[in-house]
Tab-separated table of C-alpha atoms in Angstrom:
chain	number	residue	atom	x	y	z
P	1	GLU	CA	114.677	114.819	96.643
P	2	LYS	CA	114.443	113.526	93.085
P	3	ASN	CA	113.463	116.819	91.443
P	4	SER	CA	116.337	118.852	92.902
P	5	CYS	CA	118.969	116.101	92.665
P	6	SER	CA	118.123	115.277	89.049
P	7	LYS	CA	119.317	118.757	88.042
P	8	LEU	CA	122.865	118.078	89.236
P	9	ASP	CA	125.338	117.381	86.437
P	10	VAL	CA	127.094	114.651	88.413
P	11	PHE	CA	124.076	112.352	88.115
P	12	LYS	CA	123.933	112.783	84.338
P	13	LYS	CA	127.687	112.315	83.997
P	14	LEU	CA	127.665	109.081	85.972
P	15	LYS	CA	124.399	107.936	84.328
P	16	ILE	CA	122.704	107.640	87.710
P	17	VAL	CA	118.932	107.218	87.489
P	18	LEU	CA	116.968	108.595	90.426
P	19	ILE	CA	113.635	107.166	91.551
P	20	PRO	CA	110.894	108.907	93.574
P	21	ARG	CA	111.257	108.924	97.330
P	22	VAL	CA	109.598	106.036	99.177
P	23	GLU	CA	108.349	106.396	102.763
P	24	SER	CA	110.165	104.234	105.291
P	25	ARG	CA	110.712	103.741	109.006
P	26	TRP	CA	113.672	102.083	110.674
P	27	CYS	CA	112.985	98.481	111.715
P	28	VAL	CA	109.386	98.746	110.514
P	29	ASP	CA	109.794	99.053	106.775
P	30	LEU	CA	113.141	99.634	105.129
P	31	VAL	CA	112.222	96.958	102.601
P	32	THR	CA	109.844	98.917	100.383
P	33	PRO	CA	112.532	101.458	99.344
P	34	VAL	CA	114.756	98.518	98.304
P	35	TRP	CA	111.772	96.948	96.534
P	36	ALA	CA	111.278	100.194	94.597
P	37	LEU	CA	114.968	100.283	93.607
P	38	VAL	CA	114.999	96.689	92.388
P	39	LYS	CA	111.680	97.110	90.575
P	40	ALA	CA	112.977	100.218	88.770
P	41	ALA	CA	116.258	98.485	87.859
P	42	LEU	CA	114.440	95.458	86.458
P	43	GLN	CA	112.153	97.682	84.415
P	44	ALA	CA	115.047	99.768	83.063
P	45	THR	CA	116.940	96.678	81.891
P	46	LYS	CA	114.093	94.514	80.611
P	47	GLU	CA	115.272	94.841	76.997
P	48	ASP	CA	118.466	93.024	78.026
P	49	ALA	CA	116.648	90.340	80.019
P	50	GLY	CA	118.080	87.640	77.776
P	51	LEU	CA	121.647	88.588	78.692
P	52	PRO	CA	123.426	87.690	81.955
P	53	GLN	CA	122.497	90.333	84.523
P	54	LYS	CA	123.288	91.029	88.158
P	55	PHE	CA	121.747	93.685	90.406
P	56	VAL	CA	124.015	95.020	93.149
P	57	LEU	CA	122.604	96.733	96.235
P	58	ILE	CA	125.043	98.905	98.195
P	59	SER	CA	124.709	101.815	100.621
P	60	SER	CA	125.799	105.387	100.032
P	61	SER	CA	128.678	104.854	102.501
P	62	THR	CA	130.088	101.939	100.480
P	63	LEU	CA	133.165	101.928	98.229
P	64	PRO	CA	134.639	99.188	96.004
P	65	ILE	CA	137.796	97.456	97.253
P	66	GLN	CA	138.289	95.437	94.076
P	67	THR	CA	138.526	96.661	90.503
P	68	MET	CA	135.347	96.657	88.445
P	69	HIS	CA	137.070	94.202	86.132
P	70	GLN	CA	137.520	91.759	89.016
P	71	ILE	CA	134.013	92.345	90.378
P	72	ARG	CA	132.461	91.644	86.993
P	73	ARG	CA	134.689	88.641	86.310
P	74	VAL	CA	133.941	86.941	89.632
P	75	SER	CA	130.272	87.911	89.776
P	76	PHE	CA	129.527	86.528	86.316
P	77	SER	CA	131.497	83.332	86.884
P	78	SER	CA	128.244	82.035	88.371
P	79	HIS	CA	124.587	82.727	87.630
P	80	LYS	CA	123.707	82.523	91.339
P	81	SER	CA	122.629	85.429	93.519
P	82	GLU	CA	124.940	86.338	96.375
P	83	VAL	CA	123.062	86.981	99.593
P	84	CYS	CA	125.085	86.983	102.806
P	85	VAL	CA	123.142	84.679	105.151
P	86	CYS	CA	124.016	84.823	108.842
P	87	SER	CA	124.664	81.907	111.167
P	88	PRO	CA	121.492	79.948	112.120
P	89	ASN	CA	121.890	80.977	115.763
P	90	GLU	CA	120.996	84.525	114.651
P	91	TRP	CA	117.792	83.465	112.884
P	92	ALA	CA	114.242	83.693	114.186
P	93	ASN	CA	113.823	79.972	114.891
P	94	PHE	CA	110.425	78.735	116.030
P	95	THR	CA	108.003	75.802	116.203
P	96	PHE	CA	104.632	76.082	114.471
P	97	PHE	CA	102.058	73.322	115.012
P	98	GLY	CA	104.822	70.897	115.897
P	99	SER	CA	107.076	71.689	112.919
P	100	GLU	CA	110.415	73.486	113.140
P	101	PHE	CA	111.061	76.599	111.040
P	102	GLY	CA	113.557	79.412	110.784
P	103	ILE	CA	113.614	82.816	109.097
P	104	ALA	CA	117.096	83.060	107.614
P	105	LYS	CA	118.651	86.364	108.682
P	106	HIS	CA	120.677	88.058	105.956
P	107	HIS	CA	122.760	91.191	105.412
P	108	GLN	CA	120.987	94.040	103.606
P	109	TRP	CA	123.674	94.447	100.919
P	110	MET	CA	123.572	91.816	98.199
P	111	ILE	CA	123.855	90.838	94.547
P	112	LEU	CA	120.764	89.367	92.872
P	113	ASN	CA	120.400	87.722	89.492
P	114	ARG	CA	117.380	88.722	87.448
P	115	GLU	CA	115.285	85.695	88.411
P	116	ASP	CA	115.732	86.326	92.130
P	117	GLY	CA	115.245	90.072	91.725
P	118	GLU	CA	111.911	89.423	90.040
P	119	ALA	CA	110.989	86.913	92.758
P	120	PHE	CA	111.673	89.509	95.463
P	121	VAL	CA	109.624	92.189	93.671
P	122	ARG	CA	106.668	89.822	93.213
P	123	GLY	CA	107.039	88.343	96.682
P	124	TRP	CA	107.116	91.573	98.683
P	125	LYS	CA	103.996	92.780	96.928
P	126	LEU	CA	102.281	89.547	97.954
P	127	ALA	CA	103.735	89.442	101.455
P	128	TYR	CA	103.297	93.033	102.644
P	129	LYS	CA	100.204	95.133	103.212
P	130	PHE	CA	101.157	98.354	101.445
P	131	GLY	CA	99.985	101.653	102.899
P	132	GLU	CA	99.871	100.560	106.536
P	133	LEU	CA	103.115	102.304	107.421
P	134	GLN	CA	101.671	105.818	107.478
P	135	ASN	CA	98.773	104.861	109.756
P	136	LYS	CA	100.556	102.936	112.493
P	137	SER	CA	102.268	103.951	115.705
P	138	LYS	CA	106.006	103.811	116.417
P	139	ASN	CA	105.559	100.408	118.057
P	140	PHE	CA	103.990	98.837	114.987
P	141	VAL	CA	105.381	95.417	114.055
P	142	ALA	CA	105.581	95.015	110.291
P	143	ASP	CA	102.655	92.881	109.151
P	144	TRP	CA	103.933	90.623	106.413
P	145	GLN	CA	103.414	87.013	105.420
P	146	VAL	CA	106.381	84.618	105.519
P	147	PRO	CA	106.096	81.880	102.863
P	148	ARG	CA	107.292	78.324	103.272
P	149	MET	CA	109.814	76.879	100.864
P	150	GLY	CA	108.246	74.755	98.146
P	151	PHE	CA	109.580	71.438	96.837
P	152	ASP	CA	111.297	73.377	94.046
P	153	GLY	CA	113.347	75.361	96.563
P	154	ARG	CA	111.444	78.604	95.938
P	155	ALA	CA	109.083	80.625	98.149
P	156	ASN	CA	105.565	79.171	98.111
P	157	PHE	CA	103.047	81.972	98.726
P	158	SER	CA	100.136	79.546	98.904
P	159	ALA	CA	101.490	78.484	102.316
P	160	THR	CA	102.419	81.426	104.553
P	161	ILE	CA	102.691	82.296	108.246
P	162	PRO	CA	101.944	85.853	109.489
P	163	ARG	CA	105.171	87.399	110.791
P	164	PRO	CA	103.510	88.944	113.906
P	165	SER	CA	102.378	85.454	114.958
P	166	ILE	CA	105.985	84.230	115.042
P	167	LEU	CA	106.979	84.875	118.643
P	168	ALA	CA	110.658	84.038	118.225
P	169	LYS	CA	112.944	87.024	118.610
P	170	GLY	CA	113.599	88.207	115.100
P	171	ARG	CA	115.327	90.980	113.240
P	172	CYS	CA	114.197	94.041	111.353
P	173	PRO	CA	112.307	93.097	108.164
P	174	ASP	CA	115.154	94.248	105.906
P	175	GLU	CA	117.247	91.427	107.434
P	176	GLU	CA	114.586	88.761	106.821
P	177	VAL	CA	112.575	89.585	103.722
P	178	ILE	CA	115.032	88.853	100.889
P	179	THR	CA	115.660	85.220	101.824
P	180	SER	CA	111.974	84.766	102.692
P	181	THR	CA	110.476	86.152	99.479
P	182	ILE	CA	112.951	84.323	97.231
P	183	TRP	CA	113.395	80.972	98.976
P	184	GLY	CA	110.971	80.897	101.899
P	185	LEU	CA	111.289	79.571	105.443
P	186	TYR	CA	114.026	77.196	106.493
P	187	GLU	CA	112.842	73.708	107.421
P	188	PRO	CA	115.121	70.791	108.386
P	189	SER	CA	113.656	68.700	105.550
P	190	ARG	CA	114.897	71.320	103.063
P	191	ASN	CA	118.414	71.500	104.515
P	192	HIS	CA	119.956	70.085	101.317
P	193	LEU	CA	118.530	73.049	99.367
P	194	TRP	CA	119.727	75.624	101.897
P	195	ARG	CA	123.305	74.328	101.726
P	196	ASP	CA	123.525	75.797	98.236
P	197	ILE	CA	122.131	79.163	99.404
P	198	ILE	CA	124.248	79.666	102.533
P	199	ARG	CA	127.771	80.258	101.199
P	200	PRO	CA	130.422	82.347	103.025
P	201	GLU	CA	131.767	83.618	99.703
P	202	ALA	CA	128.361	85.204	99.008
P	203	CYS	CA	129.196	87.897	101.589
P	204	ARG	CA	130.485	90.584	99.237
P	205	THR	CA	130.424	93.697	101.454
P	206	TYR	CA	132.984	93.929	104.255
P	207	VAL	CA	131.778	95.444	107.527
P	208	ASN	CA	133.864	95.427	110.717
P	209	TRP	CA	131.656	94.589	113.696
P	210	ALA	CA	134.567	93.823	116.040
P	211	VAL	CA	134.753	97.315	117.561
P	212	SER	CA	133.338	98.855	120.740
P	213	LYS	CA	130.636	100.748	118.823
P	214	PRO	CA	129.906	98.662	115.720
P	215	PRO	CA	130.046	98.931	112.857
P	216	GLU	CA	133.392	100.634	112.325
P	217	VAL	CA	133.148	103.908	110.418
P	218	PHE	CA	136.239	104.231	108.242
P	219	SER	CA	137.916	107.618	108.253
P	220	GLU	CA	140.802	106.308	106.149
P	221	VAL	CA	141.995	103.220	104.316
P	222	THR	CA	142.864	100.966	107.263
P	223	LYS	CA	145.497	98.211	107.361
P	224	THR	CA	142.775	95.619	106.816
P	225	LEU	CA	141.441	97.438	103.764
P	226	LYS	CA	144.981	97.865	102.401
P	227	ALA	CA	145.478	94.102	102.733
P	228	PHE	CA	142.281	93.562	100.740
P	229	LEU	CA	143.521	95.879	97.998
P	230	GLU	CA	146.936	94.224	97.820
P	231	ALA	CA	145.702	90.611	97.756
P	232	PRO	CA	142.215	90.386	96.210
P	233	GLU	CA	142.626	86.647	95.654
P	234	ARG	CA	142.750	86.082	99.431
P	235	HIS	CA	139.273	87.382	100.220
P	236	HIS	CA	135.766	87.375	98.748
P	237	TYR	CA	134.778	91.007	99.352
P	238	PHE	CA	133.910	93.404	96.527
P	239	PHE	CA	132.963	96.401	98.682
P	240	ALA	CA	133.499	97.880	102.154
P	241	ARG	CA	131.362	100.075	104.402
P	242	LYS	CA	130.859	102.345	106.331
P	243	PHE	CA	133.063	105.145	105.051
P	244	SER	CA	132.723	108.550	106.649
P	245	SER	CA	131.723	111.298	104.230
P	246	LYS	CA	135.018	113.002	105.162
P	247	ALA	CA	137.182	109.874	104.924
P	248	ASP	CA	140.655	110.126	103.390
P	249	VAL	CA	140.375	107.634	100.523
P	250	ARG	CA	143.299	108.831	98.409
P	251	GLU	CA	144.951	105.402	98.540
P	252	LEU	CA	141.738	103.784	97.352
P	253	LEU	CA	141.407	106.273	94.496
P	254	ALA	CA	145.037	105.645	93.527
P	255	PHE	CA	144.349	101.908	93.459
P	256	HIS	CA	141.440	102.306	91.036
P	257	LYS	CA	143.262	104.855	88.874
P	258	ALA	CA	146.201	102.460	88.548
P	259	ALA	CA	143.877	99.639	87.543
P	260	LYS	CA	142.233	101.876	84.948
P	261	ALA	CA	145.619	102.989	83.614
P	262	ALA	CA	146.625	99.357	83.242
P	263	GLY	CA	143.909	99.122	80.596
P	264	LYS	CA	142.043	96.169	82.046
P	265	LYS	CA	138.945	95.611	79.939
P	266	SER	CA	135.941	94.168	81.689
P	267	PHE	CA	135.285	91.219	79.419
P	268	ASN	CA	137.962	91.240	76.720
P	269	GLY	CA	135.388	91.477	73.955
P	270	THR	CA	133.053	88.757	75.245
P	271	ARG	CA	129.296	89.091	75.089
P	272	LEU	CA	127.852	92.071	76.959
P	273	ARG	CA	126.791	91.461	80.539
P	274	ARG	CA	125.018	93.974	82.755
P	275	LEU	CA	126.101	94.758	86.300
P	276	ASN	CA	123.476	97.154	87.643
P	277	VAL	CA	124.362	99.001	90.848
P	278	MET	CA	121.618	100.334	93.139
P	279	THR	CA	122.411	102.643	96.057
P	280	ASP	CA	120.316	103.029	99.199
P	281	PRO	CA	120.978	106.143	101.323
P	282	ALA	CA	121.369	104.058	104.526
């Protein structure tokens, strides 16, 4: 809870800003808590809106596997957001009045630039009927409007399709809403615009799904994670999850302490840029 947690010195020391709790329900609405985080982060940094900014969403079980210097350097080498979009065969693909569409499934952990963060905050408020969550049964399907993509490559909320009317097997809203509220529905005629959105290197959080009970929960720094630490130029991941709360991460701590001791400065005196990190308890 915000009131009790805000009294802990660790939050003040790390300059962590807490926001009020937001009601949620798994696979019905995990989006509104993220919306609240992004909205608060945008508001807190509005005085620096003219500077390059990125907003990073991670979970509480996530740890960095690259130095902050490297994360900042790579992230700000482009103004683009980095949303990990899944293969089209995982999307909710459907036909509506003879036209083909798809809701682009994405990972929940992402990096947004300010423009796309603002688009998501505006879009979810337009797309979702707030307040319904508390009054619906467990079987409630989230009632939100999915916008089409406009000619400018952005979500067009003057042309939407109700999500419950899309019969194609979909995903939980938190795996569909970000791409939908920023860019809109996929249509074959807009494929040239989607090619710039769907980039493998935009997947910045490593998760191992190739286990019997996915995802893998790390209890230590595995061989794969060690390889990431030793050769950051060979992969595109900034973070890894899920780490157990009791995981032995001494090697990871040693890696970051060594980087700090090496005196690597984030931008070597260049103009200030803001990398804002938001953590969801999931």
